PDB file of C-alpha atoms in Angstrom:
ATOM      1  CA  UNK A   1     114.299 137.406 119.486  1.00  0.00           C
ATOM      2  CA  UNK A   2     114.194 137.497 115.393  1.00  0.00           C
ATOM      3  CA  UNK A   3     117.626 135.880 115.035  1.00  0.00           C
ATOM      4  CA  UNK A   4     116.904 133.105 117.959  1.00  0.00           C
ATOM      5  CA  UNK A   5     113.513 132.265 115.953  1.00  0.00           C
ATOM      6  CA  UNK A   6     115.099 131.857 112.642  1.00  0.00           C
ATOM      7  CA  UNK A   7     118.024 129.835 114.002  1.00  0.00           C
ATOM      8  CA  UNK A   8     115.470 127.530 115.726  1.00  0.00           C
ATOM      9  CA  UNK A   9     113.500 127.226 112.452  1.00  0.00           C
ATOM     10  CA  UNK A  10     116.734 126.520 110.470  1.00  0.00           C
ATOM     11  CA  UNK A  11     117.816 123.871 113.262  1.00  0.00           C
ATOM     12  CA  UNK A  12     114.635 122.256 113.013  1.00  0.00           C
ATOM     13  CA  UNK A  13     114.777 121.917 109.265  1.00  0.00           C
ATOM     14  CA  UNK A  14     118.126 120.892 109.346  1.00  0.00           C
ATOM     15  CA  UNK A  15     117.004 118.013 111.770  1.00  0.00           C
ATOM     16  CA  UNK A  16     114.008 116.666 109.454  1.00  0.00           C
ATOM     17  CA  UNK A  17     116.544 114.645 107.061  1.00  0.00           C
ATOM     18  CA  UNK A  18     117.685 112.613 110.330  1.00  0.00           C
ATOM     19  CA  UNK A  19     114.169 112.221 111.475  1.00  0.00           C
ATOM     20  CA  UNK A  20     113.317 110.577 108.220  1.00  0.00           C
ATOM     21  CA  UNK A  21     116.347 108.583 108.141  1.00  0.00           C
ATOM     22  CA  UNK A  22     115.887 107.237 111.760  1.00  0.00           C
ATOM     23  CA  UNK A  23     112.221 106.345 111.428  1.00  0.00           C
ATOM     24  CA  UNK A  24     112.405 105.596 107.668  1.00  0.00           C
ATOM     25  CA  UNK A  25     115.622 103.749 107.099  1.00  0.00           C
ATOM     26  CA  UNK A  26     114.280 101.541 104.312  1.00  0.00           C
ATOM     27  CA  UNK A  27     111.283 103.248 102.204  1.00  0.00           C
ATOM     28  CA  UNK A  28     109.758 101.713  99.105  1.00  0.00           C
ATOM     29  CA  UNK A  29     112.417 102.010  96.373  1.00  0.00           C
ATOM     30  CA  UNK A  30     109.947 104.088  94.258  1.00  0.00           C
ATOM     31  CA  UNK A  31     109.993 106.670  96.943  1.00  0.00           C
ATOM     32  CA  UNK A  32     113.687 106.491  97.888  1.00  0.00           C
ATOM     33  CA  UNK A  33     114.681 107.869  94.273  1.00  0.00           C
ATOM     34  CA  UNK A  34     112.692 111.060  95.267  1.00  0.00           C
ATOM     35  CA  UNK A  35     114.189 110.807  98.901  1.00  0.00           C
ATOM     36  CA  UNK A  36     117.905 110.002  98.114  1.00  0.00           C
ATOM     37  CA  UNK A  37     119.070 113.443  98.657  1.00  0.00           C
ATOM     38  CA  UNK A  38     118.004 113.156 102.100  1.00  0.00           C
ATOM     39  CA  UNK A  39     119.490 109.908 102.633  1.00  0.00           C
ATOM     40  CA  UNK A  40     122.875 111.480 101.241  1.00  0.00           C
ATOM     41  CA  UNK A  41     125.221 113.048 103.744  1.00  0.00           C
ATOM     42  CA  UNK A  42     126.775 115.149 101.389  1.00  0.00           C
ATOM     43  CA  UNK A  43     123.922 116.598  99.428  1.00  0.00           C
ATOM     44  CA  UNK A  44     122.748 117.284 103.249  1.00  0.00           C
ATOM     45  CA  UNK A  45     125.898 118.972 104.039  1.00  0.00           C
ATOM     46  CA  UNK A  46     125.379 121.258 101.185  1.00  0.00           C
ATOM     47  CA  UNK A  47     121.803 122.055 102.544  1.00  0.00           C
ATOM     48  CA  UNK A  48     123.226 122.705 106.059  1.00  0.00           C
ATOM     49  CA  UNK A  49     125.835 125.457 104.537  1.00  0.00           C
ATOM     50  CA  UNK A  50     123.284 127.107 102.861  1.00  0.00           C
ATOM     51  CA  UNK A  51     120.871 127.288 105.614  1.00  0.00           C
ATOM     52  CA  UNK A  52     123.652 128.274 108.019  1.00  0.00           C
ATOM     53  CA  UNK A  53     125.103 131.260 105.743  1.00  0.00           C
ATOM     54  CA  UNK A  54     121.721 132.492 104.896  1.00  0.00           C
ATOM     55  CA  UNK A  55     120.578 132.359 108.429  1.00  0.00           C
ATOM     56  CA  UNK A  56     123.692 134.483 109.358  1.00  0.00           C
ATOM     57  CA  UNK A  57     123.051 136.980 106.695  1.00  0.00           C
ATOM     58  CA  UNK A  58     119.551 137.701 107.499  1.00  0.00           C
ATOM     59  CA  UNK A  59     120.631 138.234 111.123  1.00  0.00           C
ATOM     60  CA  UNK A  60     124.179 138.314 112.136  1.00  0.00           C
ATOM     61  CA  UNK A  61     124.399 136.372 115.002  1.00  0.00           C
ATOM     62  CA  UNK A  62     124.224 137.875 118.410  1.00  0.00           C
ATOM     63  CA  UNK A  63     123.646 141.346 116.617  1.00  0.00           C
ATOM     64  CA  UNK A  64     120.588 143.091 115.302  1.00  0.00           C
ATOM     65  CA  UNK A  65     122.007 143.675 112.035  1.00  0.00           C
ATOM     66  CA  UNK A  66     120.001 142.409 109.255  1.00  0.00           C
ATOM     67  CA  UNK A  67     122.352 142.268 106.009  1.00  0.00           C
ATOM     68  CA  UNK A  68     119.612 141.157 103.636  1.00  0.00           C
ATOM     69  CA  UNK A  69     117.110 143.443 104.021  1.00  0.00           C
ATOM     70  CA  UNK A  70     118.828 146.789 105.492  1.00  0.00           C
ATOM     71  CA  UNK A  71     122.553 147.184 105.864  1.00  0.00           C
ATOM     72  CA  UNK A  72     123.711 145.276 102.793  1.00  0.00           C
ATOM     73  CA  UNK A  73     121.240 144.799 100.112  1.00  0.00           C
ATOM     74  CA  UNK A  74     123.288 142.946  98.007  1.00  0.00           C
ATOM     75  CA  UNK A  75     123.780 139.960 100.667  1.00  0.00           C
ATOM     76  CA  UNK A  76     121.165 137.892  98.844  1.00  0.00           C
ATOM     77  CA  UNK A  77     123.668 137.099  96.117  1.00  0.00           C
ATOM     78  CA  UNK A  78     125.491 134.716  98.495  1.00  0.00           C
ATOM     79  CA  UNK A  79     122.241 133.049  99.399  1.00  0.00           C
ATOM     80  CA  UNK A  80     120.856 132.871  95.960  1.00  0.00           C
ATOM     81  CA  UNK A  81     124.553 131.275  94.633  1.00  0.00           C
ATOM     82  CA  UNK A  82     124.116 128.810  97.634  1.00  0.00           C
ATOM     83  CA  UNK A  83     120.517 128.349  97.066  1.00  0.00           C
ATOM     84  CA  UNK A  84     121.285 127.523  93.652  1.00  0.00           C
ATOM     85  CA  UNK A  85     123.991 124.904  94.274  1.00  0.00           C
ATOM     86  CA  UNK A  86     121.719 123.093  96.953  1.00  0.00           C
ATOM     87  CA  UNK A  87     118.330 123.154  94.311  1.00  0.00           C
ATOM     88  CA  UNK A  88     120.362 122.074  91.526  1.00  0.00           C
ATOM     89  CA  UNK A  89     122.262 119.406  93.233  1.00  0.00           C
ATOM     90  CA  UNK A  90     119.037 118.067  94.642  1.00  0.00           C
ATOM     91  CA  UNK A  91     117.089 118.083  91.464  1.00  0.00           C
ATOM     92  CA  UNK A  92     120.030 116.604  89.641  1.00  0.00           C
ATOM     93  CA  UNK A  93     120.065 113.785  91.978  1.00  0.00           C
ATOM     94  CA  UNK A  94     116.517 113.264  91.996  1.00  0.00           C
ATOM     95  CA  UNK A  95     116.769 112.843  88.179  1.00  0.00           C
ATOM     96  CA  UNK A  96     119.612 110.708  88.362  1.00  0.00           C
ATOM     97  CA  UNK A  97     118.233 107.996  90.703  1.00  0.00           C
ATOM     98  CA  UNK A  98     114.986 108.113  88.714  1.00  0.00           C
ATOM     99  CA  UNK A  99     117.133 107.345  85.547  1.00  0.00           C
ATOM    100  CA  UNK A 100     119.066 104.479  87.285  1.00  0.00           C
ATOM    101  CA  UNK A 101     115.993 103.265  88.600  1.00  0.00           C
ATOM    102  CA  UNK A 102     114.711 102.858  84.815  1.00  0.00           C
ATOM    103  CA  UNK A 103     111.927 105.198  85.070  1.00  0.00           C
ATOM    104  CA  UNK A 104     113.649 107.687  82.958  1.00  0.00           C
ATOM    105  CA  UNK A 105     116.414 107.011  80.301  1.00  0.00           C
ATOM    106  CA  UNK A 106     118.520 110.098  80.546  1.00  0.00           C
ATOM    107  CA  UNK A 107     121.930 110.815  79.092  1.00  0.00           C
ATOM    108  CA  UNK A 108     124.025 112.828  81.089  1.00  0.00           C
ATOM    109  CA  UNK A 109     123.541 115.669  78.671  1.00  0.00           C
ATOM    110  CA  UNK A 110     119.727 115.418  79.116  1.00  0.00           C
ATOM    111  CA  UNK A 111     120.088 115.169  83.000  1.00  0.00           C
ATOM    112  CA  UNK A 112     121.975 118.597  82.993  1.00  0.00           C
ATOM    113  CA  UNK A 113     119.412 120.216  80.492  1.00  0.00           C
ATOM    114  CA  UNK A 114     116.365 119.072  82.775  1.00  0.00           C
ATOM    115  CA  UNK A 115     117.907 119.951  86.284  1.00  0.00           C
ATOM    116  CA  UNK A 116     118.958 123.411  84.821  1.00  0.00           C
ATOM    117  CA  UNK A 117     115.432 124.040  83.292  1.00  0.00           C
ATOM    118  CA  UNK A 118     114.218 122.789  86.811  1.00  0.00           C
ATOM    119  CA  UNK A 119     116.416 125.351  88.479  1.00  0.00           C
ATOM    120  CA  UNK A 120     115.167 128.211  86.197  1.00  0.00           C
ATOM    121  CA  UNK A 121     111.467 127.392  86.772  1.00  0.00           C
ATOM    122  CA  UNK A 122     112.077 127.143  90.882  1.00  0.00           C
ATOM    123  CA  UNK A 123     114.132 130.222  90.376  1.00  0.00           C
ATOM    124  CA  UNK A 124     111.250 132.443  88.526  1.00  0.00           C
ATOM    125  CA  UNK A 125     108.702 130.977  90.911  1.00  0.00           C
ATOM    126  CA  UNK A 126     110.639 131.831  93.760  1.00  0.00           C
ATOM    127  CA  UNK A 127     110.968 135.561  92.551  1.00  0.00           C
ATOM    128  CA  UNK A 128     107.266 135.784  91.552  1.00  0.00           C
ATOM    129  CA  UNK A 129     106.351 134.616  95.284  1.00  0.00           C
ATOM    130  CA  UNK A 130     109.080 137.265  96.630  1.00  0.00           C
ATOM    131  CA  UNK A 131     107.244 139.902  94.410  1.00  0.00           C
ATOM    132  CA  UNK A 132     103.733 139.067  95.596  1.00  0.00           C
ATOM    133  CA  UNK A 133     105.014 138.873  99.215  1.00  0.00           C
ATOM    134  CA  UNK A 134     106.626 142.362  99.021  1.00  0.00           C
ATOM    135  CA  UNK A 135     103.321 144.355 100.090  1.00  0.00           C
ATOM    136  CA  UNK A 136     103.261 142.297 103.395  1.00  0.00           C
ATOM    137  CA  UNK A 137     106.812 142.992 104.132  1.00  0.00           C
ATOM    138  CA  UNK A 138     107.584 146.677 104.394  1.00  0.00           C
ATOM    139  CA  UNK A 139     111.195 146.639 103.968  1.00  0.00           C
ATOM    140  CA  UNK A 140     111.416 144.480 101.144  1.00  0.00           C
ATOM    141  CA  UNK A 141     111.157 146.440  97.668  1.00  0.00           C
ATOM    142  CA  UNK A 142     113.318 144.561  94.784  1.00  0.00           C
ATOM    143  CA  UNK A 143     113.342 146.084  91.277  1.00  0.00           C
ATOM    144  CA  UNK A 144     113.335 144.103  87.917  1.00  0.00           C
ATOM    145  CA  UNK A 145     117.427 144.225  88.057  1.00  0.00           C
ATOM    146  CA  UNK A 146     117.303 142.626  91.261  1.00  0.00           C
ATOM    147  CA  UNK A 147     114.926 139.847  90.185  1.00  0.00           C
ATOM    148  CA  UNK A 148     117.268 139.013  87.246  1.00  0.00           C
ATOM    149  CA  UNK A 149     120.429 139.131  89.362  1.00  0.00           C
ATOM    150  CA  UNK A 150     119.120 136.864  91.517  1.00  0.00           C
ATOM    151  CA  UNK A 151     118.347 134.056  88.690  1.00  0.00           C
ATOM    152  CA  UNK A 152     121.742 134.554  87.542  1.00  0.00           C
ATOM    153  CA  UNK A 153     123.300 133.759  90.848  1.00  0.00           C
ATOM    154  CA  UNK A 154     121.030 130.768  91.056  1.00  0.00           C
ATOM    155  CA  UNK A 155     122.430 129.609  87.792  1.00  0.00           C
ATOM    156  CA  UNK A 156     126.037 130.245  88.927  1.00  0.00           C
ATOM    157  CA  UNK A 157     125.131 128.068  92.151  1.00  0.00           C
ATOM    158  CA  UNK A 158     123.805 125.611  89.566  1.00  0.00           C
ATOM    159  CA  UNK A 159     126.938 125.738  87.452  1.00  0.00           C
ATOM    160  CA  UNK A 160     129.266 125.436  90.412  1.00  0.00           C
ATOM    161  CA  UNK A 161     127.404 122.310  91.508  1.00  0.00           C
ATOM    162  CA  UNK A 162     127.554 120.726  88.537  1.00  0.00           C
ATOM    163  CA  UNK A 163     131.285 121.108  88.102  1.00  0.00           C
ATOM    164  CA  UNK A 164     131.440 119.659  92.061  1.00  0.00           C
ATOM    165  CA  UNK A 165     129.531 116.624  90.850  1.00  0.00           C
ATOM    166  CA  UNK A 166     131.576 116.249  87.235  1.00  0.00           C
ATOM    167  CA  UNK A 167     134.920 117.127  88.538  1.00  0.00           C
ATOM    168  CA  UNK A 168     135.060 115.891  92.004  1.00  0.00           C
ATOM    169  CA  UNK A 169     132.081 113.221  92.459  1.00  0.00           C
ATOM    170  CA  UNK A 170     130.800 115.749  95.043  1.00  0.00           C
ATOM    171  CA  UNK A 171     127.946 115.213  96.648  1.00  0.00           C
ATOM    172  CA  UNK A 172     127.142 112.336  94.325  1.00  0.00           C
ATOM    173  CA  UNK A 173     128.796 110.725  90.903  1.00  0.00           C
ATOM    174  CA  UNK A 174     126.899 110.881  87.597  1.00  0.00           C
ATOM    175  CA  UNK A 175     127.699 107.775  86.051  1.00  0.00           C
ATOM    176  CA  UNK A 176     125.521 108.247  82.604  1.00  0.00           C
ATOM    177  CA  UNK A 177     126.668 108.220  78.922  1.00  0.00           C
ATOM    178  CA  UNK A 178     127.191 111.642  77.270  1.00  0.00           C
TER     179      UNK A 178
END
């Protein structure tokens, strides 16, 4: 039942961008700069891969195996890598759109710096939230080394997304001056 519940929640989460796009096809231009990742099919594909892998690691489909918290405690490295990739891509795309819209004047260097700063802040905040929730979930206990490793994996994921953007223009192109 747990896997079915998590899969259902993930599918509903993945359906939200379609609902937004269908019912708000032309949002206010100022708002669209913040929502741009939702309207970008490539960014949403990255999000879909992350959610599918994450849900499958937490509960391996059609089994009672929980790789994340019980059988393979290092499985979260994969999710943190993919999560860092998605969070960086979404953050960078929003900053790029704000720069293109004239609200920010960012060079490529500044966009990369600010997007990674946001990734670090969000990563640290996530780890703090996980630590605070450990008392509520009896089988989750992570030491400081695990927390540092998680932030490093988020960073590697962000670096991989940066590589995808700069070398392949995926999921968006960063047409800013150096």
